[in-house]
CSV table of N, CA and C and ligand atoms in Angstrom, one decimal:
chain,number,residue,atom,x,y,z
A,1,MET,N,-6.2,-10.2,-19.5
A,1,MET,CA,-6.6,-9.5,-18.3
A,1,MET,C,-5.3,-9.0,-17.6
A,2,LYS,N,-5.2,-7.7,-17.4
A,2,LYS,CA,-4.0,-7.2,-16.8
A,2,LYS,C,-4.1,-7.1,-15.2
A,3,ARG,N,-3.1,-7.8,-14.6
A,3,ARG,CA,-3.1,-7.9,-13.1
A,3,ARG,C,-2.2,-6.8,-12.5
A,4,VAL,N,-2.7,-6.0,-11.6
A,4,VAL,CA,-1.9,-5.0,-11.0
A,4,VAL,C,-1.7,-5.3,-9.5
A,5,ILE,N,-0.5,-5.1,-9.0
A,5,ILE,CA,-0.2,-5.3,-7.6
A,5,ILE,C,0.3,-4.1,-6.9
A,6,THR,N,-0.1,-3.8,-5.7
A,6,THR,CA,0.5,-2.7,-4.9
A,6,THR,C,0.6,-3.1,-3.5
A,7,PHE,N,1.4,-2.4,-2.7
A,7,PHE,CA,1.7,-2.7,-1.3
A,7,PHE,C,1.6,-1.5,-0.4
A,8,GLY,N,1.2,-1.7,0.8
A,8,GLY,CA,1.2,-0.6,1.8
A,8,GLY,C,0.7,-1.0,3.1
A,9,THR,N,0.8,-0.1,4.1
A,9,THR,CA,0.3,-0.4,5.4
A,9,THR,C,-1.2,-0.1,5.5
A,10,PHE,N,-1.6,1.0,4.9
A,10,PHE,CA,-3.0,1.5,4.9
A,10,PHE,C,-3.6,1.6,6.3
A,11,ASP,N,-2.8,2.2,7.2
A,11,ASP,CA,-3.3,2.3,8.6
A,11,ASP,C,-4.1,3.6,8.7
A,12,ILE,N,-5.1,3.6,9.4
A,12,ILE,CA,-6.1,4.8,9.6
A,12,ILE,C,-6.4,5.2,8.1
A,13,PHE,N,-7.2,4.4,7.5
A,13,PHE,CA,-7.5,4.5,6.1
A,13,PHE,C,-7.9,6.0,5.7
A,14,HIS,N,-7.3,6.6,4.7
A,14,HIS,CA,-7.6,8.0,4.3
A,14,HIS,C,-7.7,8.1,2.8
A,15,VAL,N,-8.0,9.4,2.4
A,15,VAL,CA,-8.3,9.6,1.0
A,15,VAL,C,-7.1,9.3,0.1
A,16,GLY,N,-5.9,9.6,0.6
A,16,GLY,CA,-4.7,9.3,-0.2
A,16,GLY,C,-4.6,7.8,-0.6
A,17,HIS,N,-5.1,7.0,0.4
A,17,HIS,CA,-5.1,5.5,0.2
A,17,HIS,C,-6.1,5.1,-0.9
A,18,ILE,N,-7.3,5.6,-0.8
A,18,ILE,CA,-8.3,5.2,-1.8
A,18,ILE,C,-7.9,5.8,-3.2
A,19,ASN,N,-7.3,7.0,-3.2
A,19,ASN,CA,-6.9,7.6,-4.5
A,19,ASN,C,-5.9,6.7,-5.2
A,20,ILE,N,-4.9,6.2,-4.5
A,20,ILE,CA,-3.9,5.4,-5.2
A,20,ILE,C,-4.5,4.0,-5.6
A,21,LEU,N,-5.3,3.5,-4.8
A,21,LEU,CA,-5.9,2.2,-5.1
A,21,LEU,C,-6.8,2.3,-6.3
A,22,GLU,N,-7.6,3.4,-6.4
A,22,GLU,CA,-8.5,3.5,-7.6
A,22,GLU,C,-7.6,3.8,-8.8
A,23,ARG,N,-6.6,4.5,-8.7
A,23,ARG,CA,-5.7,4.8,-9.9
A,23,ARG,C,-5.0,3.5,-10.3
A,24,ALA,N,-4.6,2.7,-9.3
A,24,ALA,CA,-3.9,1.5,-9.6
A,24,ALA,C,-4.8,0.6,-10.4
A,25,LYS,N,-6.1,0.5,-9.9
A,25,LYS,CA,-7.1,-0.4,-10.6
A,25,LYS,C,-7.3,0.1,-12.0
A,26,ALA,N,-7.4,1.4,-12.2
A,26,ALA,CA,-7.7,1.9,-13.5
A,26,ALA,C,-6.6,1.6,-14.5
A,27,LEU,N,-5.4,1.2,-14.0
A,27,LEU,CA,-4.3,0.9,-14.9
A,27,LEU,C,-4.4,-0.6,-15.4
A,28,GLY,N,-5.4,-1.3,-14.9
A,28,GLY,CA,-5.5,-2.7,-15.3
A,28,GLY,C,-6.9,-3.2,-15.1
A,29,ASP,N,-7.0,-4.6,-14.9
A,29,ASP,CA,-8.4,-5.1,-14.7
A,29,ASP,C,-8.6,-5.7,-13.3
A,30,TYR,N,-7.5,-6.1,-12.7
A,30,TYR,CA,-7.6,-6.9,-11.4
A,30,TYR,C,-6.6,-6.4,-10.5
A,31,LEU,N,-7.0,-5.9,-9.3
A,31,LEU,CA,-6.1,-5.3,-8.3
A,31,LEU,C,-5.8,-6.2,-7.1
A,32,ILE,N,-4.6,-6.4,-6.9
A,32,ILE,CA,-4.1,-7.2,-5.8
A,32,ILE,C,-3.4,-6.3,-4.8
A,33,VAL,N,-3.7,-6.4,-3.5
A,33,VAL,CA,-3.1,-5.5,-2.5
A,33,VAL,C,-2.4,-6.3,-1.5
A,34,GLY,N,-1.1,-6.0,-1.3
A,34,GLY,CA,-0.3,-6.6,-0.2
A,34,GLY,C,-0.3,-5.6,1.0
A,35,VAL,N,-1.0,-6.0,2.1
A,35,VAL,CA,-1.1,-5.2,3.3
A,35,VAL,C,0.0,-5.6,4.2
A,36,SER,N,0.9,-4.6,4.6
A,36,SER,CA,2.0,-4.9,5.5
A,36,SER,C,1.5,-5.5,6.8
A,37,SER,N,2.1,-6.6,7.3
A,37,SER,CA,1.8,-7.2,8.6
A,37,SER,C,2.1,-6.2,9.7
A,38,ASP,N,1.6,-6.4,10.9
A,38,ASP,CA,1.9,-5.5,12.0
A,38,ASP,C,3.4,-5.5,12.3
A,39,ALA,N,4.0,-6.7,12.2
A,39,ALA,CA,5.5,-6.8,12.5
A,39,ALA,C,6.3,-6.1,11.4
A,40,LEU,N,5.9,-6.2,10.1
A,40,LEU,CA,6.6,-5.5,9.1
A,40,LEU,C,6.5,-4.0,9.2
A,41,ASN,N,5.3,-3.5,9.6
A,41,ASN,CA,5.2,-2.1,9.8
A,41,ASN,C,6.1,-1.6,10.9
A,42,MET,N,6.2,-2.4,12.0
A,42,MET,CA,7.0,-2.1,13.1
A,42,MET,C,8.5,-1.9,12.6
A,43,SER,N,8.9,-2.9,11.8
A,43,SER,CA,10.3,-2.8,11.3
A,43,SER,C,10.5,-1.7,10.3
A,44,LYS,N,9.5,-1.3,9.5
A,44,LYS,CA,9.6,-0.3,8.5
A,44,LYS,C,9.5,1.1,9.1
A,45,LYS,N,8.5,1.3,10.0
A,45,LYS,CA,8.1,2.6,10.4
A,45,LYS,C,8.4,2.8,11.9
A,46,GLY,N,8.8,1.8,12.6
A,46,GLY,CA,9.2,2.0,14.0
A,46,GLY,C,8.0,2.2,15.0
A,47,ARG,N,6.8,1.9,14.5
A,47,ARG,CA,5.7,1.9,15.4
A,47,ARG,C,4.6,0.9,15.0
A,48,ASN,N,3.8,0.5,16.0
A,48,ASN,CA,2.8,-0.4,15.7
A,48,ASN,C,1.6,0.3,15.0
A,49,PRO,N,1.0,-0.3,14.0
A,49,PRO,CA,-0.1,0.4,13.4
A,49,PRO,C,-1.2,0.6,14.4
A,50,VAL,N,-2.0,1.6,14.2
A,50,VAL,CA,-3.2,1.9,15.1
A,50,VAL,C,-4.2,0.8,14.9
A,51,TYR,N,-4.5,0.4,13.6
A,51,TYR,CA,-5.4,-0.6,13.3
A,51,TYR,C,-4.6,-1.9,13.1
A,52,SER,N,-5.1,-3.0,13.6
A,52,SER,CA,-4.4,-4.3,13.5
A,52,SER,C,-4.4,-4.8,12.0
A,53,GLU,N,-3.5,-5.7,11.7
A,53,GLU,CA,-3.5,-6.2,10.3
A,53,GLU,C,-4.8,-6.8,9.9
A,54,ALA,N,-5.5,-7.5,10.8
A,54,ALA,CA,-6.8,-8.1,10.5
A,54,ALA,C,-7.8,-7.0,10.1
A,55,ASP,N,-7.8,-6.0,10.8
A,55,ASP,CA,-8.8,-4.9,10.5
A,55,ASP,C,-8.4,-4.2,9.3
A,56,ARG,N,-7.1,-3.9,9.0
A,56,ARG,CA,-6.6,-3.3,7.8
A,56,ARG,C,-7.0,-4.1,6.6
A,57,VAL,N,-6.8,-5.5,6.7
A,57,VAL,CA,-7.1,-6.4,5.6
A,57,VAL,C,-8.6,-6.3,5.3
A,58,LYS,N,-9.4,-6.2,6.4
A,58,LYS,CA,-10.9,-6.2,6.3
A,58,LYS,C,-11.3,-4.9,5.5
A,59,ILE,N,-10.7,-3.8,5.9
A,59,ILE,CA,-11.1,-2.5,5.3
A,59,ILE,C,-10.7,-2.6,3.8
A,60,ILE,N,-9.5,-3.0,3.5
A,60,ILE,CA,-9.0,-3.0,2.1
A,60,ILE,C,-9.9,-4.0,1.3
A,61,SER,N,-10.2,-5.1,1.8
A,61,SER,CA,-11.0,-6.1,1.1
A,61,SER,C,-12.4,-5.6,0.8
A,62,SER,N,-12.9,-4.7,1.6
A,62,SER,CA,-14.3,-4.2,1.4
A,62,SER,C,-14.4,-3.2,0.2
A,63,LEU,N,-13.2,-2.8,-0.3
A,63,LEU,CA,-13.3,-1.7,-1.4
A,63,LEU,C,-13.7,-2.3,-2.7
A,64,ARG,N,-14.5,-1.5,-3.5
A,64,ARG,CA,-15.0,-2.0,-4.8
A,64,ARG,C,-13.8,-2.2,-5.8
A,65,CYS,N,-12.8,-1.3,-5.6
A,65,CYS,CA,-11.7,-1.4,-6.6
A,65,CYS,C,-10.7,-2.5,-6.3
A,66,VAL,N,-10.8,-3.2,-5.2
A,66,VAL,CA,-9.8,-4.2,-4.8
A,66,VAL,C,-10.4,-5.6,-5.0
A,67,ASP,N,-9.6,-6.4,-5.7
A,67,ASP,CA,-10.1,-7.8,-6.0
A,67,ASP,C,-9.5,-8.9,-5.1
A,68,GLU,N,-8.3,-8.6,-4.6
A,68,GLU,CA,-7.6,-9.6,-3.8
A,68,GLU,C,-6.7,-9.0,-2.8
A,69,VAL,N,-6.6,-9.5,-1.6
A,69,VAL,CA,-5.8,-8.9,-0.5
A,69,VAL,C,-5.0,-10.1,0.1
A,70,PHE,N,-3.7,-9.8,0.4
A,70,PHE,CA,-2.9,-10.7,1.2
A,70,PHE,C,-2.0,-9.9,2.2
A,71,ILE,N,-1.5,-10.6,3.2
A,71,ILE,CA,-0.6,-9.9,4.1
A,71,ILE,C,0.8,-10.0,3.6
A,72,GLU,N,1.5,-8.9,3.6
A,72,GLU,CA,2.9,-8.8,3.2
A,72,GLU,C,3.7,-9.0,4.5
A,73,HIS,N,4.5,-10.1,4.6
A,73,HIS,CA,5.2,-10.4,5.8
A,73,HIS,C,6.6,-9.9,5.7
A,74,SER,N,7.2,-9.7,4.5
A,74,SER,CA,8.6,-9.3,4.4
A,74,SER,C,8.9,-8.5,3.2
A,75,LEU,N,9.6,-7.4,3.3
A,75,LEU,CA,10.0,-6.6,2.1
A,75,LEU,C,10.9,-7.5,1.2
A,76,GLU,N,11.6,-8.4,1.7
A,76,GLU,CA,12.5,-9.3,0.9
A,76,GLU,C,11.7,-10.2,0.0
A,77,LEU,N,10.4,-10.4,0.3
A,77,LEU,CA,9.7,-11.4,-0.5
A,77,LEU,C,8.9,-10.7,-1.7
A,78,LYS,N,9.2,-9.4,-1.9
A,78,LYS,CA,8.4,-8.7,-2.9
A,78,LYS,C,8.4,-9.4,-4.3
A,79,GLY,N,9.6,-9.8,-4.7
A,79,GLY,CA,9.7,-10.4,-6.0
A,79,GLY,C,8.8,-11.7,-6.0
A,80,GLU,N,8.8,-12.5,-4.9
A,80,GLU,CA,8.0,-13.7,-4.9
A,80,GLU,C,6.5,-13.4,-4.9
A,81,TYR,N,6.2,-12.3,-4.2
A,81,TYR,CA,4.7,-11.9,-4.2
A,81,TYR,C,4.3,-11.6,-5.6
A,82,ILE,N,5.2,-10.8,-6.3
A,82,ILE,CA,4.9,-10.4,-7.7
A,82,ILE,C,4.7,-11.6,-8.6
A,83,THR,N,5.6,-12.6,-8.5
A,83,THR,CA,5.6,-13.8,-9.3
A,83,THR,C,4.4,-14.7,-8.9
A,84,THR,N,4.2,-14.9,-7.6
A,84,THR,CA,3.1,-15.8,-7.2
A,84,THR,C,1.7,-15.3,-7.7
A,85,HIS,N,1.6,-14.0,-7.6
A,85,HIS,CA,0.3,-13.4,-8.0
A,85,HIS,C,0.2,-13.0,-9.4
A,86,LYS,N,1.2,-13.4,-10.2
A,86,LYS,CA,1.2,-13.2,-11.7
A,86,LYS,C,0.9,-11.8,-12.1
A,87,ALA,N,1.6,-10.9,-11.3
A,87,ALA,CA,1.3,-9.4,-11.6
A,87,ALA,C,2.0,-9.0,-12.9
A,88,ASP,N,1.3,-8.2,-13.7
A,88,ASP,CA,1.8,-7.6,-14.9
A,88,ASP,C,2.4,-6.2,-14.6
A,89,LEU,N,1.9,-5.6,-13.5
A,89,LEU,CA,2.3,-4.2,-13.2
A,89,LEU,C,2.3,-4.0,-11.7
A,90,LEU,N,3.4,-3.4,-11.2
A,90,LEU,CA,3.6,-3.0,-9.8
A,90,LEU,C,3.4,-1.5,-9.7
A,91,VAL,N,2.5,-1.1,-8.9
A,91,VAL,CA,2.2,0.4,-8.7
A,91,VAL,C,2.6,0.7,-7.3
A,92,MET,N,3.3,1.8,-7.2
A,92,MET,CA,3.7,2.3,-5.8
A,92,MET,C,3.6,3.9,-5.8
A,93,GLY,N,3.4,4.5,-4.7
A,93,GLY,CA,3.4,5.9,-4.6
A,93,GLY,C,4.8,6.5,-4.8
A,94,ASP,N,4.8,7.7,-5.2
A,94,ASP,CA,6.2,8.2,-5.7
A,94,ASP,C,7.1,8.6,-4.5
A,95,ASP,N,6.6,8.3,-3.2
A,95,ASP,CA,7.5,8.4,-2.1
A,95,ASP,C,8.5,7.2,-2.2
A,96,TRP,N,8.2,6.2,-3.0
A,96,TRP,CA,9.1,5.1,-3.3
A,96,TRP,C,9.8,5.1,-4.6
A,97,ALA,N,9.7,6.3,-5.3
A,97,ALA,CA,10.2,6.4,-6.7
A,97,ALA,C,11.6,5.8,-6.8
A,98,GLY,N,11.8,4.9,-7.8
A,98,GLY,CA,13.1,4.3,-8.1
A,98,GLY,C,13.4,3.1,-7.2
A,99,ARG,N,12.8,3.0,-6.1
A,99,ARG,CA,13.2,1.9,-5.1
A,99,ARG,C,12.7,0.5,-5.5
A,100,PHE,N,11.9,0.5,-6.5
A,100,PHE,CA,11.4,-0.9,-6.9
A,100,PHE,C,11.8,-1.2,-8.4
A,101,ASP,N,12.7,-0.4,-8.9
A,101,ASP,CA,13.1,-0.6,-10.3
A,101,ASP,C,13.7,-2.0,-10.5
A,102,GLU,N,14.2,-2.6,-9.5
A,102,GLU,CA,14.8,-3.9,-9.6
A,102,GLU,C,13.8,-5.0,-10.1
A,103,PHE,N,12.5,-4.7,-9.9
A,103,PHE,CA,11.5,-5.6,-10.3
A,103,PHE,C,11.0,-5.5,-11.7
A,104,LYS,N,11.6,-4.5,-12.4
A,104,LYS,CA,11.3,-4.3,-13.9
A,104,LYS,C,11.5,-5.6,-14.7
A,105,SER,N,12.4,-6.5,-14.2
A,105,SER,CA,12.6,-7.8,-14.9
A,105,SER,C,11.4,-8.7,-14.7
A,106,LEU,N,10.6,-8.5,-13.7
A,106,LEU,CA,9.4,-9.3,-13.5
A,106,LEU,C,8.1,-8.8,-14.0
A,107,CYS,N,8.0,-7.5,-14.0
A,107,CYS,CA,6.7,-6.8,-14.4
A,107,CYS,C,7.0,-5.3,-14.6
A,108,ASP,N,6.0,-4.6,-15.2
A,108,ASP,CA,6.1,-3.2,-15.3
A,108,ASP,C,6.1,-2.6,-13.9
A,109,VAL,N,6.7,-1.4,-13.8
A,109,VAL,CA,6.7,-0.7,-12.5
A,109,VAL,C,6.4,0.7,-12.7
A,110,GLN,N,5.3,1.2,-12.0
A,110,GLN,CA,4.9,2.6,-12.2
A,110,GLN,C,4.7,3.2,-10.8
A,111,TYR,N,5.2,4.5,-10.7
A,111,TYR,CA,5.1,5.2,-9.5
A,111,TYR,C,4.1,6.3,-9.7
A,112,LEU,N,3.1,6.4,-8.8
A,112,LEU,CA,2.0,7.5,-9.0
A,112,LEU,C,2.2,8.6,-7.9
A,113,THR,N,1.9,9.8,-8.3
A,113,THR,CA,2.0,10.9,-7.4
A,113,THR,C,1.2,10.7,-6.2
A,114,ARG,N,1.7,11.0,-5.1
A,114,ARG,CA,1.0,10.9,-3.8
A,114,ARG,C,-0.1,12.1,-3.8
A,115,THR,N,-1.2,11.8,-3.1
A,115,THR,CA,-2.2,12.8,-2.8
A,115,THR,C,-1.5,13.8,-1.8
A,116,PRO,N,-1.5,15.1,-2.1
A,116,PRO,CA,-0.8,16.1,-1.2
A,116,PRO,C,-1.5,16.2,0.1
A,117,SER,N,-0.7,16.6,1.1
A,117,SER,CA,-1.2,17.0,2.4
A,117,SER,C,-2.0,16.0,3.3
A,118,ILE,N,-1.8,14.7,3.0
A,118,ILE,CA,-2.4,13.8,4.0
A,118,ILE,C,-1.5,12.6,4.1
A,119,SER,N,-1.4,12.1,5.3
A,119,SER,CA,-0.7,10.8,5.6
A,119,SER,C,-1.1,10.3,6.9
A,120,THR,N,-0.9,9.0,7.1
A,120,THR,CA,-1.2,8.4,8.4
A,120,THR,C,-0.5,9.1,9.5
A,121,THR,N,0.8,9.4,9.2
A,121,THR,CA,1.7,10.0,10.3
A,121,THR,C,1.1,11.4,10.7
A,122,GLU,N,0.6,12.1,9.7
A,122,GLU,CA,0.1,13.5,10.0
A,122,GLU,C,-1.2,13.3,10.8
A,123,ILE,N,-2.1,12.4,10.4
A,123,ILE,CA,-3.3,12.2,11.2
A,123,ILE,C,-3.0,11.9,12.6
A,124,ILE,N,-2.0,11.0,12.8
A,124,ILE,CA,-1.7,10.6,14.2
A,124,ILE,C,-1.2,11.9,15.0
A,125,GLU,N,-0.4,12.7,14.3
A,125,GLU,CA,0.1,14.0,14.9
A,125,GLU,C,-1.0,14.9,15.3
A,126,VAL,N,-2.0,15.1,14.4
A,126,VAL,CA,-3.1,16.0,14.6
A,126,VAL,C,-4.0,15.5,15.8
A,127,VAL,N,-4.2,14.2,15.8
A,127,VAL,CA,-5.1,13.7,16.8
A,127,VAL,C,-4.4,13.8,18.2
A,128,ARG,N,-3.1,13.5,18.2
A,128,ARG,CA,-2.3,13.6,19.4
A,128,ARG,C,-2.2,15.0,19.9
A,129,ASN,N,-2.0,15.9,19.0
A,129,ASN,CA,-1.7,17.3,19.4
A,129,ASN,C,-2.6,18.3,18.5
A,130,PRO,N,-3.9,18.4,18.8
A,130,PRO,CA,-4.8,19.1,17.9
A,130,PRO,C,-4.4,20.6,17.9
A,131,LEU,N,-3.8,21.2,18.9
A,131,LEU,CA,-3.5,22.6,18.9
A,131,LEU,C,-2.3,23.0,17.9
A,132,SER,N,-1.6,21.9,17.4
A,132,SER,CA,-0.5,22.2,16.5
A,132,SER,C,-1.0,22.6,15.1
A,133,GLN,N,-2.3,22.5,14.8
A,133,GLN,CA,-2.8,22.9,13.5
A,133,GLN,C,-3.0,24.3,13.4
B,201,CTP,N1,-0.2,7.3,-0.5
B,201,CTP,C1,-0.6,8.3,-1.4
B,201,CTP,N2,-0.9,9.5,-1.0
B,201,CTP,C2,-0.8,9.8,0.3
B,201,CTP,C3,-0.5,8.9,1.3
B,201,CTP,C4,-0.2,7.6,0.8
B,201,CTP,O1,-0.6,8.0,-2.6
B,201,CTP,N3,-1.1,11.1,0.7
B,201,CTP,C5,0.1,5.9,-1.0
B,201,CTP,C6,1.6,5.6,-0.7
B,201,CTP,O2,2.4,6.2,-1.7
B,201,CTP,C7,1.5,4.1,-0.8
B,201,CTP,C8,0.1,3.7,-0.2
B,201,CTP,O3,-0.6,5.0,-0.3
B,201,CTP,O4,1.6,3.6,-2.1
B,201,CTP,C9,0.1,3.2,1.2
B,201,CTP,O5,0.9,4.1,1.9
B,201,CTP,P1,1.1,4.1,3.5
B,201,CTP,O6,2.5,4.2,3.8
B,201,CTP,O7,0.3,3.0,4.1
B,201,CTP,O8,0.3,5.5,3.9
B,201,CTP,P2,0.9,6.8,4.5
B,201,CTP,O9,-0.2,7.7,4.7
B,201,CTP,O10,2.0,7.3,3.6
B,201,CTP,O11,1.5,6.3,5.9
B,201,CTP,P3,2.7,6.9,6.8
B,201,CTP,O12,2.4,8.4,7.1
B,201,CTP,O13,2.7,6.0,8.0
B,201,CTP,O14,4.0,6.8,6.0
């Protein structure tokens, strides 16, 4: 049984998120998702997520392609999360290309092409300023 792990904030869930999760699952048998905590998102992206970590975990847990969800509290713990969850493969979007190569000693690492033209940041912009479209 091949275990796949991926990480992300998954705020304002959109089609780019489901695309990467379905593709990650298709690369193995069991998909584990680390959802960034509110505090981690603040430190990574400089803003509070629109949806709370509890709501983001609930949404991700409800997906057919997802088998297990946990909250990622720190970027520094990535190696430990990979080991604890016995992951065989780490999947990330290619906005992170090369940045997780250090974990190749723990598991395979694969970067998948992002879905074009959609991101949480863009959705927030459009909702905030609809005339900019
Ligand atoms: N992702 C993707 N295609 C998109 C947007 C996101 O494949 N169009 C992937 C990212 O590469 C990552 C995962 O979805 O592996 C979670 O990304 P996240 O940062 O939560 O979503 P973004 O929409 O990129 O958020 P933001 O705009 O806040 O950076």
